[in-house]
mmCIF file of C-alpha atoms and ligand atoms in Angstrom:
data_model
loop_
_atom_site.group_PDB
_atom_site.id
_atom_site.type_symbol
_atom_site.label_atom_id
_atom_site.label_comp_id
_atom_site.label_asym_id
_atom_site.label_seq_id
_atom_site.Cartn_x
_atom_site.Cartn_y
_atom_site.Cartn_z
ATOM 1 C CA MET A 1443 -88.668 92.812 -29.994
ATOM 2 C CA LYS A 1444 -90.469 89.540 -30.239
ATOM 3 C CA LYS A 1445 -92.588 89.334 -33.465
ATOM 4 C CA THR A 1446 -96.127 88.189 -33.422
ATOM 5 C CA VAL A 1447 -97.827 85.600 -35.726
ATOM 6 C CA LEU A 1448 -101.572 85.322 -36.279
ATOM 7 C CA VAL A 1449 -102.563 81.753 -36.715
ATOM 8 C CA THR A 1450 -106.036 81.459 -38.327
ATOM 9 C CA GLY A 1451 -107.403 77.908 -37.767
ATOM 10 C CA GLY A 1452 -105.061 77.646 -34.898
ATOM 11 C CA ALA A 1453 -107.494 75.386 -32.973
ATOM 12 C CA GLY A 1454 -107.190 72.868 -35.754
ATOM 13 C CA TYR A 1455 -104.957 70.033 -36.294
ATOM 14 C CA ILE A 1456 -102.040 71.636 -38.070
ATOM 15 C CA GLY A 1457 -102.669 75.120 -36.695
ATOM 16 C CA SER A 1458 -102.475 74.041 -33.040
ATOM 17 C CA HIS A 1459 -99.152 72.176 -33.617
ATOM 18 C CA THR A 1460 -97.812 75.118 -35.403
ATOM 19 C CA ALA A 1461 -98.769 77.632 -32.595
ATOM 20 C CA VAL A 1462 -96.755 75.280 -30.214
ATOM 21 C CA GLU A 1463 -93.667 75.332 -32.449
ATOM 22 C CA LEU A 1464 -94.051 79.233 -32.972
ATOM 23 C CA VAL A 1465 -94.143 79.869 -29.160
ATOM 24 C CA GLY A 1466 -91.115 77.441 -28.781
ATOM 25 C CA ALA A 1467 -89.264 79.518 -31.244
ATOM 26 C CA GLY A 1468 -89.801 82.620 -29.346
ATOM 27 C CA TYR A 1469 -92.809 84.182 -31.443
ATOM 28 C CA GLY A 1470 -95.793 85.804 -29.817
ATOM 29 C CA VAL A 1471 -98.878 83.945 -31.233
ATOM 30 C CA VAL A 1472 -102.400 84.830 -31.464
ATOM 31 C CA ILE A 1473 -105.029 82.112 -32.514
ATOM 32 C CA ALA A 1474 -108.084 82.844 -34.339
ATOM 33 C CA ASP A 1475 -110.605 80.059 -35.199
ATOM 34 C CA ASN A 1476 -114.368 79.997 -35.361
ATOM 35 C CA LEU A 1477 -114.425 76.343 -33.921
ATOM 36 C CA SER A 1478 -116.670 75.241 -36.771
ATOM 37 C CA ASN A 1479 -114.514 72.184 -37.268
ATOM 38 C CA SER A 1480 -112.265 72.330 -34.260
ATOM 39 C CA ASP A 1481 -112.316 72.252 -30.469
ATOM 40 C CA ALA A 1482 -111.279 74.874 -27.945
ATOM 41 C CA GLY A 1483 -109.635 72.200 -26.120
ATOM 42 C CA ALA A 1484 -106.856 72.447 -28.750
ATOM 43 C CA VAL A 1485 -106.141 76.014 -27.491
ATOM 44 C CA GLU A 1486 -105.962 74.696 -23.849
ATOM 45 C CA GLY A 1487 -103.547 71.935 -25.132
ATOM 46 C CA VAL A 1488 -101.269 74.687 -26.733
ATOM 47 C CA ARG A 1489 -101.289 76.643 -23.557
ATOM 48 C CA ARG A 1490 -100.480 73.600 -21.470
ATOM 49 C CA ILE A 1491 -97.648 72.495 -23.717
ATOM 50 C CA THR A 1492 -96.157 75.848 -23.942
ATOM 51 C CA GLY A 1493 -96.930 77.330 -20.557
ATOM 52 C CA VAL A 1494 -98.030 80.514 -22.195
ATOM 53 C CA GLU A 1495 -101.503 81.966 -22.077
ATOM 54 C CA VAL A 1496 -101.823 82.278 -25.950
ATOM 55 C CA PRO A 1497 -104.616 84.566 -26.861
ATOM 56 C CA PHE A 1498 -107.592 83.080 -28.549
ATOM 57 C CA GLU A 1499 -110.064 84.967 -30.783
ATOM 58 C CA ARG A 1500 -113.153 83.189 -31.703
ATOM 59 C CA ILE A 1501 -113.615 84.643 -35.222
ATOM 60 C CA ASP A 1502 -114.713 83.599 -38.523
ATOM 61 C CA CYS A 1503 -112.148 84.742 -41.146
ATOM 62 C CA ASN A 1504 -114.999 85.570 -43.519
ATOM 63 C CA ASP A 1505 -116.103 88.376 -41.154
ATOM 64 C CA GLY A 1506 -114.089 91.364 -42.577
ATOM 65 C CA ALA A 1507 -115.149 93.750 -39.829
ATOM 66 C CA ALA A 1508 -114.112 91.291 -37.071
ATOM 67 C CA MET A 1509 -110.729 90.690 -38.796
ATOM 68 C CA ASN A 1510 -110.106 94.424 -39.058
ATOM 69 C CA ALA A 1511 -110.906 94.691 -35.422
ATOM 70 C CA LEU A 1512 -108.506 91.919 -34.464
ATOM 71 C CA PHE A 1513 -105.783 93.552 -36.367
ATOM 72 C CA THR A 1514 -106.312 96.665 -34.304
ATOM 73 C CA ARG A 1515 -106.208 94.717 -31.054
ATOM 74 C CA HIS A 1516 -103.054 92.815 -31.878
ATOM 75 C CA ALA A 1517 -99.953 94.103 -33.441
ATOM 76 C CA VAL A 1518 -99.448 91.219 -36.021
ATOM 77 C CA ASP A 1519 -96.200 90.849 -37.937
ATOM 78 C CA ALA A 1520 -97.008 87.809 -40.049
ATOM 79 C CA VAL A 1521 -100.184 85.563 -40.674
ATOM 80 C CA ILE A 1522 -100.319 81.819 -41.160
ATOM 81 C CA HIS A 1523 -103.653 81.023 -42.636
ATOM 82 C CA PHE A 1524 -104.856 77.430 -41.947
ATOM 83 C CA ALA A 1525 -108.638 78.123 -41.562
ATOM 84 C CA ALA A 1526 -110.400 76.248 -44.185
ATOM 85 C CA PHE A 1527 -112.626 73.170 -44.820
ATOM 86 C CA LYS A 1528 -110.734 70.173 -45.978
ATOM 87 C CA ALA A 1529 -113.147 67.145 -46.604
ATOM 88 C CA VAL A 1530 -112.719 66.186 -50.246
ATOM 89 C CA GLY A 1531 -115.944 64.218 -50.339
ATOM 90 C CA GLU A 1532 -117.953 66.941 -48.717
ATOM 91 C CA SER A 1533 -116.613 69.442 -51.069
ATOM 92 C CA VAL A 1534 -118.062 67.573 -53.876
ATOM 93 C CA ALA A 1535 -121.430 67.547 -52.232
ATOM 94 C CA GLU A 1536 -121.386 71.132 -51.081
ATOM 95 C CA PRO A 1537 -119.077 73.085 -53.486
ATOM 96 C CA LEU A 1538 -120.493 76.611 -52.545
ATOM 97 C CA LYS A 1539 -119.762 75.978 -48.954
ATOM 98 C CA TYR A 1540 -116.073 75.177 -49.934
ATOM 99 C CA TYR A 1541 -115.654 78.170 -52.362
ATOM 100 C CA SER A 1542 -117.285 80.583 -49.898
ATOM 101 C CA ASN A 1543 -115.349 79.446 -46.759
ATOM 102 C CA ASN A 1544 -111.903 78.690 -48.286
ATOM 103 C CA VAL A 1545 -111.584 81.289 -51.000
ATOM 104 C CA GLY A 1546 -113.887 83.928 -49.404
ATOM 105 C CA SER A 1547 -112.026 83.859 -46.080
ATOM 106 C CA PHE A 1548 -108.642 84.175 -47.880
ATOM 107 C CA VAL A 1549 -109.839 87.162 -49.852
ATOM 108 C CA THR A 1550 -111.275 88.760 -46.738
ATOM 109 C CA LEU A 1551 -108.014 88.121 -44.726
ATOM 110 C CA LEU A 1552 -105.854 89.730 -47.428
ATOM 111 C CA GLY A 1553 -108.056 92.618 -47.431
ATOM 112 C CA SER A 1554 -107.841 93.137 -43.691
ATOM 113 C CA MET A 1555 -104.015 92.598 -43.834
ATOM 114 C CA ARG A 1556 -103.722 95.395 -46.485
ATOM 115 C CA THR A 1557 -105.785 97.735 -44.323
ATOM 116 C CA ALA A 1558 -103.700 96.865 -41.237
ATOM 117 C CA GLY A 1559 -100.404 97.124 -43.125
ATOM 118 C CA VAL A 1560 -99.495 93.426 -42.359
ATOM 119 C CA GLU A 1561 -97.155 92.154 -45.289
ATOM 120 C CA ASN A 1562 -96.383 88.623 -44.616
ATOM 121 C CA VAL A 1563 -98.628 85.600 -45.134
ATOM 122 C CA VAL A 1564 -98.020 81.896 -45.323
ATOM 123 C CA PHE A 1565 -100.738 79.829 -46.977
ATOM 124 C CA SER A 1566 -101.710 76.207 -46.314
ATOM 125 C CA SER A 1567 -101.657 74.547 -49.659
ATOM 126 C CA SER A 1568 -101.786 70.808 -50.633
ATOM 127 C CA ALA A 1569 -100.151 68.158 -52.664
ATOM 128 C CA THR A 1570 -103.656 67.840 -54.066
ATOM 129 C CA VAL A 1571 -102.702 70.572 -56.572
ATOM 130 C CA TYR A 1572 -100.534 67.988 -58.431
ATOM 131 C CA GLY A 1573 -103.236 65.433 -58.848
ATOM 132 C CA GLN A 1574 -101.516 62.402 -60.471
ATOM 133 C CA PRO A 1575 -98.082 63.864 -61.395
ATOM 134 C CA GLY A 1576 -96.800 62.654 -64.728
ATOM 135 C CA THR A 1577 -93.231 62.216 -63.073
ATOM 136 C CA LEU A 1578 -92.373 61.499 -59.497
ATOM 137 C CA PRO A 1579 -91.357 62.794 -57.120
ATOM 138 C CA ALA A 1580 -93.296 66.000 -57.632
ATOM 139 C CA THR A 1581 -91.185 68.946 -57.457
ATOM 140 C CA GLU A 1582 -92.694 72.593 -57.228
ATOM 141 C CA ARG A 1583 -92.214 72.983 -60.999
ATOM 142 C CA THR A 1584 -94.305 69.804 -61.687
ATOM 143 C CA PRO A 1585 -97.311 71.174 -63.520
ATOM 144 C CA ARG A 1586 -100.583 71.361 -61.450
ATOM 145 C CA GLN A 1587 -103.410 69.252 -62.800
ATOM 146 C CA PRO A 1588 -107.038 70.241 -63.176
ATOM 147 C CA ALA A 1589 -108.530 69.903 -59.698
ATOM 148 C CA THR A 1590 -110.694 66.737 -59.173
ATOM 149 C CA SER A 1591 -112.722 68.270 -56.290
ATOM 150 C CA PRO A 1592 -113.814 71.820 -55.230
ATOM 151 C CA TYR A 1593 -111.592 71.334 -52.132
ATOM 152 C CA GLY A 1594 -108.514 70.742 -54.515
ATOM 153 C CA ALA A 1595 -109.875 73.658 -56.729
ATOM 154 C CA THR A 1596 -109.917 76.037 -53.527
ATOM 155 C CA LYS A 1597 -106.195 75.241 -52.918
ATOM 156 C CA GLN A 1598 -105.287 76.097 -56.624
ATOM 157 C CA ILE A 1599 -107.433 79.298 -56.462
ATOM 158 C CA CYS A 1600 -105.986 80.548 -53.269
ATOM 159 C CA GLU A 1601 -102.365 79.880 -54.412
ATOM 160 C CA ASP A 1602 -103.150 81.993 -57.537
ATOM 161 C CA ILE A 1603 -104.927 84.722 -55.472
ATOM 162 C CA LEU A 1604 -101.729 84.969 -53.251
ATOM 163 C CA ARG A 1605 -99.474 85.040 -56.323
ATOM 164 C CA ASP A 1606 -101.572 87.789 -57.889
ATOM 165 C CA ALA A 1607 -101.998 89.903 -54.590
ATOM 166 C CA VAL A 1608 -98.210 89.700 -54.066
ATOM 167 C CA SER A 1609 -97.407 90.873 -57.606
ATOM 168 C CA ALA A 1610 -99.904 93.781 -57.286
ATOM 169 C CA CYS A 1611 -98.849 94.897 -53.966
ATOM 170 C CA ASN A 1612 -95.405 96.155 -53.322
ATOM 171 C CA GLY A 1613 -94.197 94.929 -49.976
ATOM 172 C CA LEU A 1614 -96.527 91.946 -49.717
ATOM 173 C CA HIS A 1615 -94.655 88.618 -49.173
ATOM 174 C CA GLY A 1616 -96.297 85.254 -49.628
ATOM 175 C CA ILE A 1617 -95.217 81.670 -49.184
ATOM 176 C CA ALA A 1618 -97.397 78.625 -50.129
ATOM 177 C CA LEU A 1619 -96.633 75.292 -48.324
ATOM 178 C CA ARG A 1620 -97.801 72.352 -50.252
ATOM 179 C CA TYR A 1621 -98.349 69.712 -47.640
ATOM 180 C CA PHE A 1622 -98.292 65.972 -48.433
ATOM 181 C CA ASN A 1623 -100.078 63.721 -45.955
ATOM 182 C CA PRO A 1624 -99.754 65.131 -42.325
ATOM 183 C CA ILE A 1625 -100.099 62.322 -39.687
ATOM 184 C CA GLY A 1626 -99.111 61.959 -35.939
ATOM 185 C CA ALA A 1627 -99.621 63.996 -32.888
ATOM 186 C CA HIS A 1628 -97.608 66.106 -30.450
ATOM 187 C CA PRO A 1629 -95.515 63.771 -28.305
ATOM 188 C CA SER A 1630 -97.210 65.109 -25.182
ATOM 189 C CA ALA A 1631 -100.479 63.681 -26.588
ATOM 190 C CA LEU A 1632 -102.189 66.984 -25.621
ATOM 191 C CA ILE A 1633 -103.131 67.959 -29.121
ATOM 192 C CA GLY A 1634 -103.659 65.843 -32.221
ATOM 193 C CA GLU A 1635 -106.287 65.240 -34.943
ATOM 194 C CA LEU A 1636 -109.885 65.247 -33.960
ATOM 195 C CA PRO A 1637 -111.869 63.990 -36.814
ATOM 196 C CA ARG A 1638 -115.671 64.566 -36.569
ATOM 197 C CA GLY A 1639 -117.612 61.335 -37.449
ATOM 198 C CA VAL A 1640 -116.082 58.616 -39.503
ATOM 199 C CA PRO A 1641 -112.535 59.595 -40.391
ATOM 200 C CA ALA A 1642 -111.828 59.953 -44.065
ATOM 201 C CA ASN A 1643 -108.135 59.814 -43.667
ATOM 202 C CA LEU A 1644 -106.083 56.723 -43.227
ATOM 203 C CA VAL A 1645 -104.337 57.303 -40.017
ATOM 204 C CA PRO A 1646 -107.216 58.314 -37.893
ATOM 205 C CA PHE A 1647 -109.178 55.457 -39.268
ATOM 206 C CA ILE A 1648 -106.284 53.127 -38.254
ATOM 207 C CA THR A 1649 -106.027 54.336 -34.789
ATOM 208 C CA GLN A 1650 -109.878 54.079 -34.389
ATOM 209 C CA THR A 1651 -109.857 50.714 -35.687
ATOM 210 C CA ALA A 1652 -107.010 49.590 -33.401
ATOM 211 C CA ALA A 1653 -109.056 51.262 -30.442
ATOM 212 C CA GLY A 1654 -112.063 49.104 -31.332
ATOM 213 C CA ILE A 1655 -114.177 52.110 -32.319
ATOM 214 C CA ARG A 1656 -114.359 50.917 -35.981
ATOM 215 C CA GLY A 1657 -114.707 47.202 -36.821
ATOM 216 C CA GLU A 1658 -112.101 47.025 -39.577
ATOM 217 C CA LEU A 1659 -110.147 49.294 -41.910
ATOM 218 C CA SER A 1660 -111.025 49.189 -45.640
ATOM 219 C CA ILE A 1661 -107.896 49.367 -47.745
ATOM 220 C CA PHE A 1662 -108.939 51.083 -50.972
ATOM 221 C CA GLY A 1663 -107.481 49.006 -53.814
ATOM 222 C CA ASP A 1664 -104.544 46.691 -54.072
ATOM 223 C CA ASP A 1665 -104.465 46.622 -57.884
ATOM 224 C CA TYR A 1666 -102.330 49.691 -58.396
ATOM 225 C CA PRO A 1667 -99.161 49.542 -60.321
ATOM 226 C CA THR A 1668 -97.087 49.896 -57.200
ATOM 227 C CA PRO A 1669 -94.789 47.278 -55.530
ATOM 228 C CA ASP A 1670 -97.431 45.915 -53.189
ATOM 229 C CA GLY A 1671 -100.551 47.080 -55.287
ATOM 230 C CA THR A 1672 -101.600 49.625 -52.651
ATOM 231 C CA ALA A 1673 -101.405 53.423 -53.164
ATOM 232 C CA LEU A 1674 -98.246 55.460 -52.361
ATOM 233 C CA ARG A 1675 -98.337 58.573 -50.344
ATOM 234 C CA ASP A 1676 -95.695 60.742 -48.515
ATOM 235 C CA TYR A 1677 -96.663 60.756 -44.672
ATOM 236 C CA ILE A 1678 -95.153 63.851 -42.969
ATOM 237 C CA ASP A 1679 -95.138 64.088 -39.214
ATOM 238 C CA VAL A 1680 -97.301 66.982 -38.088
ATOM 239 C CA VAL A 1681 -94.615 68.453 -35.759
ATOM 240 C CA ASP A 1682 -92.034 68.484 -38.552
ATOM 241 C CA LEU A 1683 -94.719 70.155 -40.636
ATOM 242 C CA ALA A 1684 -95.260 72.565 -38.052
ATOM 243 C CA ARG A 1685 -91.570 73.585 -37.826
ATOM 244 C CA ALA A 1686 -91.626 74.253 -41.657
ATOM 245 C CA HIS A 1687 -94.016 77.141 -40.909
ATOM 246 C CA VAL A 1688 -91.668 78.613 -38.324
ATOM 247 C CA VAL A 1689 -88.849 78.467 -40.858
ATOM 248 C CA ALA A 1690 -91.085 80.061 -43.635
ATOM 249 C CA VAL A 1691 -92.122 82.803 -41.346
ATOM 250 C CA GLU A 1692 -88.606 83.515 -40.248
ATOM 251 C CA ARG A 1693 -87.495 83.702 -43.872
ATOM 252 C CA MET A 1694 -90.110 86.390 -44.327
ATOM 253 C CA LEU A 1695 -89.648 88.437 -41.340
ATOM 254 C CA TYR A 1696 -86.017 88.518 -41.338
ATOM 255 C CA GLY A 1697 -85.560 89.460 -44.971
ATOM 256 C CA ALA A 1698 -84.103 86.278 -46.455
ATOM 257 C CA GLN A 1699 -87.033 85.819 -48.953
ATOM 258 C CA ARG A 1700 -85.647 86.126 -52.371
ATOM 259 C CA GLU A 1701 -88.743 86.308 -54.340
ATOM 260 C CA PRO A 1702 -92.002 87.880 -52.898
ATOM 261 C CA TYR A 1703 -94.036 84.784 -53.636
ATOM 262 C CA GLU A 1704 -92.474 81.301 -53.021
ATOM 263 C CA VAL A 1705 -93.945 77.757 -53.067
ATOM 264 C CA PHE A 1706 -92.354 74.765 -51.176
ATOM 265 C CA ASN A 1707 -93.179 71.139 -50.919
ATOM 266 C CA ILE A 1708 -93.389 69.930 -47.437
ATOM 267 C CA GLY A 1709 -92.919 66.096 -47.219
ATOM 268 C CA THR A 1710 -90.365 63.447 -46.423
ATOM 269 C CA GLY A 1711 -89.563 62.548 -49.992
ATOM 270 C CA ARG A 1712 -90.229 58.867 -49.201
ATOM 271 C CA PRO A 1713 -93.180 56.937 -50.696
ATOM 272 C CA VAL A 1714 -95.042 54.605 -48.352
ATOM 273 C CA SER A 1715 -97.769 52.271 -49.380
ATOM 274 C CA VAL A 1716 -101.081 51.863 -47.454
ATOM 275 C CA MET A 1717 -100.116 48.284 -46.571
ATOM 276 C CA GLU A 1718 -96.721 49.406 -45.307
ATOM 277 C CA LEU A 1719 -98.329 52.073 -43.176
ATOM 278 C CA VAL A 1720 -100.881 49.604 -41.662
ATOM 279 C CA LYS A 1721 -97.938 47.065 -40.860
ATOM 280 C CA GLY A 1722 -95.788 49.708 -39.530
ATOM 281 C CA PHE A 1723 -98.432 50.990 -37.272
ATOM 282 C CA GLU A 1724 -98.974 47.528 -36.000
ATOM 283 C CA ARG A 1725 -95.309 46.911 -35.451
ATOM 284 C CA ALA A 1726 -94.669 50.387 -33.770
ATOM 285 C CA ASN A 1727 -97.488 49.956 -31.259
ATOM 286 C CA GLY A 1728 -97.769 46.246 -30.707
ATOM 287 C CA VAL A 1729 -101.530 46.330 -31.768
ATOM 288 C CA LYS A 1730 -103.567 44.672 -34.526
ATOM 289 C CA VAL A 1731 -105.581 46.521 -37.097
ATOM 290 C CA PRO A 1732 -108.149 44.405 -38.570
ATOM 291 C CA CYS A 1733 -108.380 45.211 -42.339
ATOM 292 C CA ARG A 1734 -109.911 44.097 -45.704
ATOM 293 C CA VAL A 1735 -109.075 45.145 -49.223
ATOM 294 C CA VAL A 1736 -112.045 46.647 -51.000
ATOM 295 C CA GLY A 1737 -112.268 48.441 -54.275
ATOM 296 C CA ARG A 1738 -110.438 51.669 -55.228
ATOM 297 C CA ARG A 1739 -111.811 54.857 -53.723
ATOM 298 C CA PRO A 1740 -113.111 57.241 -56.341
ATOM 299 C CA GLY A 1741 -110.834 60.268 -57.075
ATOM 300 C CA ASP A 1742 -107.684 58.656 -55.420
ATOM 301 C CA VAL A 1743 -104.482 58.936 -57.128
ATOM 302 C CA GLU A 1744 -102.141 55.967 -57.302
ATOM 303 C CA ALA A 1745 -98.930 57.508 -56.189
ATOM 304 C CA VAL A 1746 -97.571 60.929 -55.076
ATOM 305 C CA TRP A 1747 -94.600 61.788 -53.114
ATOM 306 C CA ALA A 1748 -92.541 64.943 -52.699
ATOM 307 C CA ASP A 1749 -89.189 66.079 -54.107
ATOM 308 C CA THR A 1750 -88.129 68.074 -51.013
ATOM 309 C CA THR A 1751 -84.854 69.326 -52.371
ATOM 310 C CA LEU A 1752 -86.093 73.063 -52.493
ATOM 311 C CA ALA A 1753 -87.326 73.169 -48.863
ATOM 312 C CA ALA A 1754 -83.999 71.585 -47.749
ATOM 313 C CA THR A 1755 -81.751 73.936 -49.777
ATOM 314 C CA ILE A 1756 -83.764 77.205 -49.553
ATOM 315 C CA LEU A 1757 -85.555 76.894 -46.196
ATOM 316 C CA GLY A 1758 -82.927 74.632 -44.591
ATOM 317 C CA TRP A 1759 -85.838 72.512 -43.431
ATOM 318 C CA ARG A 1760 -86.190 68.682 -43.524
ATOM 319 C CA SER A 1761 -88.407 66.178 -41.868
ATOM 320 C CA ASP A 1762 -86.476 64.203 -39.151
ATOM 321 C CA ARG A 1763 -88.964 62.086 -37.130
ATOM 322 C CA PRO A 1764 -88.878 58.349 -38.197
ATOM 323 C CA LEU A 1765 -92.157 56.939 -39.363
ATOM 324 C CA ASP A 1766 -92.499 54.446 -36.474
ATOM 325 C CA GLU A 1767 -92.082 57.338 -33.825
ATOM 326 C CA THR A 1768 -94.744 59.260 -35.650
ATOM 327 C CA LEU A 1769 -97.066 56.331 -35.537
ATOM 328 C CA ARG A 1770 -96.503 55.917 -31.893
ATOM 329 C CA THR A 1771 -97.560 59.528 -31.313
ATOM 330 C CA ALA A 1772 -100.708 58.763 -33.371
ATOM 331 C CA TRP A 1773 -101.546 55.888 -31.094
ATOM 332 C CA ALA A 1774 -100.797 57.698 -27.920
ATOM 333 C CA TRP A 1775 -102.999 60.544 -28.937
ATOM 334 C CA GLN A 1776 -105.996 58.198 -29.688
ATOM 335 C CA LEU A 1777 -105.445 56.503 -26.330
ATOM 336 C CA SER A 1778 -105.522 59.983 -24.643
ATOM 337 C CA LEU A 1779 -109.006 60.535 -26.167
ATOM 338 C CA LYS A 1780 -110.370 57.623 -23.923
ATOM 339 C CA ASP A 1781 -109.608 59.366 -20.714
HETATM 340 N N1 UFG B 1931 -107.164 54.905 -47.351
HETATM 341 C C1 UFG B 1931 -107.583 53.534 -47.190
HETATM 342 N N2 UFG B 1931 -108.560 53.429 -46.228
HETATM 343 C C2 UFG B 1931 -109.118 54.456 -45.488
HETATM 344 C C3 UFG B 1931 -108.565 55.778 -45.806
HETATM 345 C C4 UFG B 1931 -107.650 55.845 -46.875
HETATM 346 O O1 UFG B 1931 -107.027 52.694 -47.846
HETATM 347 O O2 UFG B 1931 -110.037 54.210 -44.770
HETATM 348 C C5 UFG B 1931 -106.040 55.183 -48.451
HETATM 349 C C6 UFG B 1931 -106.551 56.007 -49.489
HETATM 350 O O3 UFG B 1931 -107.064 55.299 -50.548
HETATM 351 C C7 UFG B 1931 -104.931 56.546 -49.955
HETATM 352 C C8 UFG B 1931 -104.244 56.635 -48.708
HETATM 353 O O4 UFG B 1931 -104.807 55.695 -47.772
HETATM 354 O O5 UFG B 1931 -104.466 55.787 -50.824
HETATM 355 C C9 UFG B 1931 -104.243 57.977 -48.008
HETATM 356 O O6 UFG B 1931 -105.603 58.454 -47.928
HETATM 357 P P1 UFG B 1931 -105.963 59.762 -47.051
HETATM 358 O O7 UFG B 1931 -107.426 60.016 -47.320
HETATM 359 O O8 UFG B 1931 -105.392 59.665 -45.757
HETATM 360 O O9 UFG B 1931 -105.239 60.915 -47.776
HETATM 361 P P2 UFG B 1931 -105.161 61.268 -49.411
HETATM 362 O O10 UFG B 1931 -103.785 61.102 -49.973
HETATM 363 O O11 UFG B 1931 -106.334 60.753 -49.993
HETATM 364 O O12 UFG B 1931 -105.630 62.820 -49.119
HETATM 365 C C10 UFG B 1931 -104.824 63.691 -48.523
HETATM 366 C C11 UFG B 1931 -105.557 64.932 -47.751
HETATM 367 C C12 UFG B 1931 -106.418 65.682 -48.666
HETATM 368 C C13 UFG B 1931 -105.429 66.165 -49.821
HETATM 369 C C14 UFG B 1931 -104.862 64.939 -50.469
HETATM 370 C C15 UFG B 1931 -103.820 65.294 -51.596
HETATM 371 O O13 UFG B 1931 -106.431 64.335 -46.760
HETATM 372 O O14 UFG B 1931 -106.852 66.741 -47.970
HETATM 373 O O15 UFG B 1931 -103.940 64.356 -49.419
HETATM 374 O O16 UFG B 1931 -102.920 66.286 -51.104
HETATM 375 F F1 UFG B 1931 -106.142 66.707 -50.783
#
């Protein structure tokens, strides 16, 4: 029988793309989202792309009673937990909001899963746990650095909560996926990233600048010890990233998981500079992105990219969309928002 996956935060950027890939792989999907930082239009997008009336539950994962009730309405085999706040700067200004929402909701979810007897969970972690690694690329064994923001701290704490819950609870399986920098959109341009207000992340700022919504892109620093002086990141296509979740769930549900708690880097393994990304976007889309170099952004690391060997050998997953194609999907999504 077809297995069912609950996707919390499924109306968000990565969650909606993952819901599409899960349906495509034959899973039943239930989306839960409180729409606090997302739009019901994303659920519609998932339904249009897949042709499946994916059930949507407007629920806050912090609400234990509502989560328990959800698990009685749907026979869930695995959960992918995306629901969380993700703005680094905001987390510094409002730490309690981040600890309560990101950590609180995960604890509540794990409690409701235990009550319902659901034993498989994938957690959305982040390369932010590595800070500035001493050696690059970062492997899963690269030591985590003390978090530089409450947001980053919530990712580390939730990884630890999952590890401890798995070790205490026979039968529970957990996988933490450490995402590098997710970018791009579904090729249909029906779902994508929907930043609220001024985007903090590079690619949404680039697309809005190219569209004339922003006057110019600020490049935060060109004096890093990197080949062109701008910072290096590992930009991973959001559909490739979504596929990694399908593979992780498959591994859990079909008994291939060797250790009950596992961690995987999800990136491309290729460092790309801010300047390369801007030029690549202009080339891929035939548009100009006015930009100006300004000072470094506080809290930024100079370079981080993934060693993806573990995901390739254990999960059999690797990213395969070329960067220029990903940058075309980002632009197509931006253009679709004008309609
Ligand atoms: N950048 C600019 N101008 C901008 C925005 C970003 O030059 O307007 C630069 C940044 O300084 C950085 C690079 O583009 O060098 C990427 O910046 P993003 O904000 O897109 O991404 P980060 O690497 O800072 O952060 C991302 C996620 C975080 C996560 C972090 C580490 O957004 O959630 O990776 O995993 F914590």
